[in-house]
Amino acid sequence: MAFKKQKELSKLDVAIADVLSDMRGFTSDADEYSTMVEQLVKLHALKEAETPKKLDKDTILIVAGNLVGIAMILSFEKTHVITTKAIQFMLKPRMF
């Protein structure tokens, strides 16, 4: 039997759970409910900003392709004498 490791809840997760449990006591047309919705939106925005962004698969492939290309050029230059051109074949970094 495999046991999954329980993930510890952060303070933001606890605060979100508290707001959600408080919201169950009100109807959607109550004034308190709308303020709780605003708090919930702010908490979710904070939680989203807290999580690190993952690497894109395309970025990893581009970096791996550049490294393979450089390795191929360097191995060719080891057997055949040429001045190095490996740096010129790298893709230039772009800001999105």
GROMACS .gro file of N, CA and C in nm:
model
  288
    1MET      N    1   0.084  -0.117   0.000
    1MET     CA    2   0.000   0.000   0.000
    1MET      C    3   0.089   0.124   0.000
    2ALA      N    4   0.066   0.214  -0.092
    2ALA     CA    5   0.147   0.334  -0.104
    2ALA      C    6   0.081   0.449  -0.027
    3PHE      N    7   0.162   0.518   0.050
    3PHE     CA    8   0.113   0.632   0.125
    3PHE      C    9   0.163   0.759   0.058
    4LYS      N   10   0.071   0.851   0.035
    4LYS     CA   11   0.109   0.978  -0.023
    4LYS      C   12   0.147   1.074   0.088
    5LYS      N   13   0.249   1.151   0.062
    5LYS     CA   14   0.296   1.248   0.160
    5LYS      C   15   0.197   1.364   0.167
    6GLN      N   16   0.154   1.395   0.287
    6GLN     CA   17   0.061   1.505   0.306
    6GLN      C   18   0.135   1.637   0.288
    7LYS      N   19   0.079   1.723   0.208
    7LYS     CA   20   0.139   1.854   0.183
    7LYS      C   21   0.095   1.948   0.295
    8GLU      N   22   0.191   2.017   0.354
    8GLU     CA   23   0.158   2.111   0.460
    8GLU      C   24   0.087   2.231   0.400
    9LEU      N   25  -0.017   2.275   0.468
    9LEU     CA   26  -0.093   2.392   0.422
    9LEU      C   27  -0.020   2.519   0.463
   10SER      N   28  -0.010   2.611   0.371
   10SER     CA   29   0.051   2.740   0.404
   10SER      C   30  -0.051   2.827   0.476
   11LYS      N   31  -0.005   2.939   0.527
   11LYS     CA   32  -0.095   3.031   0.597
   11LYS      C   33  -0.200   3.087   0.501
   12LEU      N   34  -0.160   3.105   0.374
   12LEU     CA   35  -0.258   3.152   0.275
   12LEU      C   36  -0.366   3.049   0.251
   13ASP      N   37  -0.329   2.921   0.245
   13ASP     CA   38  -0.428   2.816   0.227
   13ASP      C   39  -0.526   2.811   0.344
   14VAL      N   40  -0.474   2.829   0.465
   14VAL     CA   41  -0.559   2.830   0.584
   14VAL      C   42  -0.653   2.950   0.580
   15ALA      N   43  -0.601   3.066   0.541
   15ALA     CA   44  -0.684   3.187   0.533
   15ALA      C   45  -0.793   3.170   0.427
   16ILE      N   46  -0.759   3.111   0.314
   16ILE     CA   47  -0.858   3.087   0.209
   16ILE      C   48  -0.966   2.992   0.259
   17ALA      N   49  -0.924   2.887   0.328
   17ALA     CA   50  -1.021   2.791   0.383
   17ALA      C   51  -1.111   2.857   0.487
   18ASP      N   52  -1.055   2.947   0.567
   18ASP     CA   53  -1.136   3.018   0.667
   18ASP      C   54  -1.241   3.107   0.600
   19VAL      N   55  -1.200   3.179   0.498
   19VAL     CA   56  -1.294   3.267   0.428
   19VAL      C   57  -1.404   3.183   0.362
   20LEU      N   58  -1.367   3.072   0.301
   20LEU     CA   59  -1.466   2.986   0.237
   20LEU      C   60  -1.564   2.928   0.338
   21SER      N   61  -1.514   2.889   0.455
   21SER     CA   62  -1.604   2.835   0.557
   21SER      C   63  -1.696   2.944   0.612
   22ASP      N   64  -1.645   3.067   0.623
   22ASP     CA   65  -1.730   3.179   0.668
   22ASP      C   66  -1.836   3.214   0.565
   23MET      N   67  -1.802   3.197   0.438
   23MET     CA   68  -1.896   3.231   0.331
   23MET      C   69  -2.017   3.137   0.329
   24ARG      N   70  -2.001   3.017   0.382
   24ARG     CA   71  -2.112   2.921   0.381
   24ARG      C   72  -2.229   2.968   0.468
   25GLY      N   73  -2.203   3.056   0.564
   25GLY     CA   74  -2.308   3.104   0.653
   25GLY      C   75  -2.389   3.219   0.596
   26PHE      N   76  -2.353   3.269   0.481
   26PHE     CA   77  -2.422   3.384   0.423
   26PHE      C   78  -2.482   3.347   0.288
   27THR      N   79  -2.583   3.423   0.250
   27THR     CA   80  -2.639   3.407   0.116
   27THR      C   81  -2.563   3.498   0.021
   28SER      N   82  -2.576   3.474  -0.107
   28SER     CA   83  -2.497   3.549  -0.205
   28SER      C   84  -2.541   3.694  -0.219
   29ASP      N   85  -2.656   3.731  -0.166
   29ASP     CA   86  -2.701   3.869  -0.178
   29ASP      C   87  -2.668   3.953  -0.054
   30ALA      N   88  -2.601   3.897   0.045
   30ALA     CA   89  -2.563   3.970   0.166
   30ALA      C   90  -2.441   4.057   0.140
   31ASP      N   91  -2.433   4.170   0.212
   31ASP     CA   92  -2.319   4.261   0.197
   31ASP      C   93  -2.190   4.196   0.244
   32GLU      N   94  -2.197   4.119   0.352
   32GLU     CA   95  -2.078   4.053   0.405
   32GLU      C   96  -2.021   3.952   0.304
   33TYR      N   97  -2.110   3.889   0.229
   33TYR     CA   98  -2.067   3.791   0.129
   33TYR      C   99  -1.982   3.857   0.022
   34SER      N  100  -2.023   3.977  -0.022
   34SER     CA  101  -1.946   4.045  -0.127
   34SER      C  102  -1.808   4.088  -0.076
   35THR      N  103  -1.798   4.130   0.049
   35THR     CA  104  -1.667   4.166   0.103
   35THR      C  105  -1.580   4.041   0.119
   36MET      N  106  -1.642   3.929   0.154
   36MET     CA  107  -1.565   3.804   0.164
   36MET      C  108  -1.516   3.758   0.027
   37VAL      N  109  -1.596   3.780  -0.076
   37VAL     CA  110  -1.553   3.746  -0.212
   37VAL      C  111  -1.433   3.830  -0.251
   38GLU      N  112  -1.435   3.958  -0.217
   38GLU     CA  113  -1.321   4.045  -0.247
   38GLU      C  114  -1.196   3.998  -0.173
   39GLN      N  115  -1.212   3.958  -0.047
   39GLN     CA  116  -1.098   3.907   0.030
   39GLN      C  117  -1.045   3.777  -0.033
   40LEU      N  118  -1.138   3.693  -0.079
   40LEU     CA  119  -1.097   3.567  -0.140
   40LEU      C  120  -1.020   3.590  -0.269
   41VAL      N  121  -1.062   3.688  -0.347
   41VAL     CA  122  -0.992   3.721  -0.472
   41VAL      C  123  -0.850   3.770  -0.440
   42LYS      N  124  -0.838   3.854  -0.338
   42LYS     CA  125  -0.706   3.906  -0.299
   42LYS      C  126  -0.615   3.793  -0.249
   43LEU      N  127  -0.672   3.701  -0.171
   43LEU     CA  128  -0.593   3.589  -0.120
   43LEU      C  129  -0.546   3.497  -0.232
   44HIS      N  130  -0.634   3.473  -0.330
   44HIS     CA  131  -0.594   3.390  -0.443
   44HIS      C  132  -0.485   3.458  -0.527
   45ALA      N  133  -0.493   3.591  -0.540
   45ALA     CA  134  -0.389   3.664  -0.614
   45ALA      C  135  -0.255   3.653  -0.541
   46LEU      N  136  -0.257   3.662  -0.408
   46LEU     CA  137  -0.134   3.647  -0.330
   46LEU      C  138  -0.077   3.506  -0.343
   47LYS      N  139  -0.165   3.407  -0.341
   47LYS     CA  140  -0.118   3.269  -0.352
   47LYS      C  141  -0.058   3.243  -0.490
   48GLU      N  142  -0.118   3.298  -0.593
   48GLU     CA  143  -0.066   3.280  -0.729
   48GLU      C  144   0.070   3.347  -0.745
   49ALA      N  145   0.087   3.463  -0.681
   49ALA     CA  146   0.216   3.534  -0.688
   49ALA      C  147   0.322   3.460  -0.606
   50GLU      N  148   0.280   3.383  -0.507
   50GLU     CA  149   0.373   3.312  -0.420
   50GLU      C  150   0.434   3.191  -0.490
   51THR      N  151   0.359   3.125  -0.576
   51THR     CA  152   0.409   3.004  -0.640
   51THR      C  153   0.507   3.039  -0.751
   52PRO      N  154   0.622   2.971  -0.757
   52PRO     CA  155   0.719   3.001  -0.863
   52PRO      C  156   0.668   2.952  -0.998
   53LYS      N  157   0.707   3.022  -1.101
   53LYS     CA  158   0.668   2.983  -1.236
   53LYS      C  159   0.755   2.867  -1.282
   54LYS      N  160   0.693   2.774  -1.351
   54LYS     CA  161   0.766   2.657  -1.398
   54LYS      C  162   0.831   2.688  -1.533
   55LEU      N  163   0.935   2.613  -1.561
   55LEU     CA  164   1.003   2.630  -1.689
   55LEU      C  165   0.916   2.577  -1.801
   56ASP      N  166   0.917   2.648  -1.911
   56ASP     CA  167   0.842   2.608  -2.028
   56ASP      C  168   0.918   2.498  -2.101
   57LYS      N  169   0.847   2.402  -2.157
   57LYS     CA  170   0.912   2.292  -2.228
   57LYS      C  171   0.988   2.342  -2.350
   58ASP      N  172   0.934   2.444  -2.416
   58ASP     CA  173   1.001   2.499  -2.533
   58ASP      C  174   1.136   2.560  -2.496
   59THR      N  175   1.142   2.628  -2.383
   59THR     CA  176   1.267   2.688  -2.337
   59THR      C  177   1.371   2.580  -2.310
   60ILE      N  178   1.329   2.473  -2.245
   60ILE     CA  179   1.422   2.364  -2.215
   60ILE      C  180   1.474   2.302  -2.345
   61LEU      N  181   1.386   2.284  -2.443
   61LEU     CA  182   1.428   2.226  -2.570
   61LEU      C  183   1.526   2.317  -2.645
   62ILE      N  184   1.503   2.447  -2.640
   62ILE     CA  185   1.593   2.542  -2.707
   62ILE      C  186   1.732   2.537  -2.643
   63VAL      N  187   1.736   2.537  -2.510
   63VAL     CA  188   1.864   2.532  -2.440
   63VAL      C  189   1.936   2.401  -2.469
   64ALA      N  190   1.862   2.290  -2.465
   64ALA     CA  191   1.924   2.160  -2.494
   64ALA      C  192   1.974   2.155  -2.638
   65GLY      N  193   1.899   2.210  -2.731
   65GLY     CA  194   1.942   2.214  -2.870
   65GLY      C  195   2.068   2.297  -2.888
   66ASN      N  196   2.075   2.410  -2.820
   66ASN     CA  197   2.195   2.494  -2.827
   66ASN      C  198   2.317   2.419  -2.772
   67LEU      N  199   2.300   2.350  -2.660
   67LEU     CA  200   2.412   2.277  -2.601
   67LEU      C  201   2.458   2.162  -2.689
   68VAL      N  202   2.362   2.092  -2.750
   68VAL     CA  203   2.399   1.982  -2.841
   68VAL      C  204   2.474   2.037  -2.962
   69GLY      N  205   2.426   2.149  -3.016
   69GLY     CA  206   2.494   2.210  -3.131
   69GLY      C  207   2.635   2.253  -3.098
   70ILE      N  208   2.652   2.314  -2.982
   70ILE     CA  209   2.786   2.357  -2.940
   70ILE      C  210   2.877   2.236  -2.920
   71ALA      N  211   2.822   2.130  -2.857
   71ALA     CA  212   2.902   2.009  -2.836
   71ALA      C  213   2.944   1.947  -2.969
   72MET      N  214   2.855   1.947  -3.067
   72MET     CA  215   2.889   1.892  -3.199
   72MET      C  216   2.998   1.974  -3.266
   73ILE      N  217   2.988   2.105  -3.258
   73ILE     CA  218   3.088   2.192  -3.321
   73ILE      C  219   3.223   2.174  -3.252
   74LEU      N  220   3.222   2.169  -3.118
   74LEU     CA  221   3.347   2.153  -3.045
   74LEU      C  222   3.412   2.018  -3.071
   75SER      N  223   3.330   1.913  -3.082
   75SER     CA  224   3.389   1.782  -3.111
   75SER      C  225   3.445   1.779  -3.254
   76PHE      N  226   3.381   1.848  -3.347
   76PHE     CA  227   3.433   1.855  -3.483
   76PHE      C  228   3.564   1.934  -3.486
   77GLU      N  229   3.568   2.043  -3.408
   77GLU     CA  230   3.689   2.125  -3.405
   77GLU      C  231   3.806   2.053  -3.338
   78LYS      N  232   3.774   1.955  -3.254
   78LYS     CA  233   3.880   1.879  -3.189
   78LYS      C  234   3.957   1.796  -3.292
   79THR      N  235   3.885   1.745  -3.390
   79THR     CA  236   3.950   1.662  -3.492
   79THR      C  237   3.994   1.742  -3.613
   80HIS      N  238   3.928   1.850  -3.642
   80HIS     CA  239   3.962   1.936  -3.756
   80HIS      C  240   3.990   2.076  -3.705
   81VAL      N  241   4.101   2.131  -3.741
   81VAL     CA  242   4.141   2.260  -3.688
   81VAL      C  243   4.064   2.371  -3.761
   82ILE      N  244   3.978   2.439  -3.687
   82ILE     CA  245   3.903   2.555  -3.736
   82ILE      C  246   3.895   2.653  -3.619
   83THR      N  247   3.879   2.780  -3.649
   83THR     CA  248   3.856   2.874  -3.541
   83THR      C  249   3.713   2.854  -3.491
   84THR      N  250   3.690   2.882  -3.365
   84THR     CA  251   3.561   2.851  -3.303
   84THR      C  252   3.448   2.939  -3.356
   85LYS      N  253   3.338   2.878  -3.386
   85LYS     CA  254   3.217   2.947  -3.431
   85LYS      C  255   3.099   2.909  -3.342
   86ALA      N  256   3.123   2.838  -3.235
   86ALA     CA  257   3.015   2.784  -3.153
   86ALA      C  258   2.928   2.895  -3.094
   87ILE      N  259   2.986   3.002  -3.049
   87ILE     CA  260   2.910   3.109  -2.985
   87ILE      C  261   2.817   3.178  -3.086
   88GLN      N  262   2.856   3.187  -3.209
   88GLN     CA  263   2.774   3.254  -3.310
   88GLN      C  264   2.648   3.174  -3.344
   89PHE      N  265   2.649   3.043  -3.321
   89PHE     CA  266   2.533   2.961  -3.355
   89PHE      C  267   2.428   2.959  -3.244
   90MET      N  268   2.459   3.014  -3.129
   90MET     CA  269   2.361   3.017  -3.020
   90MET      C  270   2.250   3.114  -3.055
   91LEU      N  271   2.128   3.082  -3.015
   91LEU     CA  272   2.016   3.172  -3.035
   91LEU      C  273   2.027   3.289  -2.939
   92LYS      N  274   1.994   3.405  -2.984
   92LYS     CA  275   1.999   3.523  -2.900
   92LYS      C  276   1.879   3.521  -2.804
   93PRO      N  277   1.899   3.557  -2.675
   93PRO     CA  278   1.786   3.561  -2.582
   93PRO      C  279   1.691   3.673  -2.619
   94ARG      N  280   1.563   3.643  -2.609
   94ARG     CA  281   1.462   3.743  -2.643
   94ARG      C  282   1.375   3.769  -2.521
   95MET      N  283   1.333   3.890  -2.504
   95MET     CA  284   1.240   3.927  -2.397
   95MET      C  285   1.099   3.924  -2.456
   96PHE      N  286   1.008   3.858  -2.386
   96PHE     CA  287   0.871   3.848  -2.434
   96PHE      C  288   0.785   3.952  -2.370
   0.00000   0.00000   0.00000
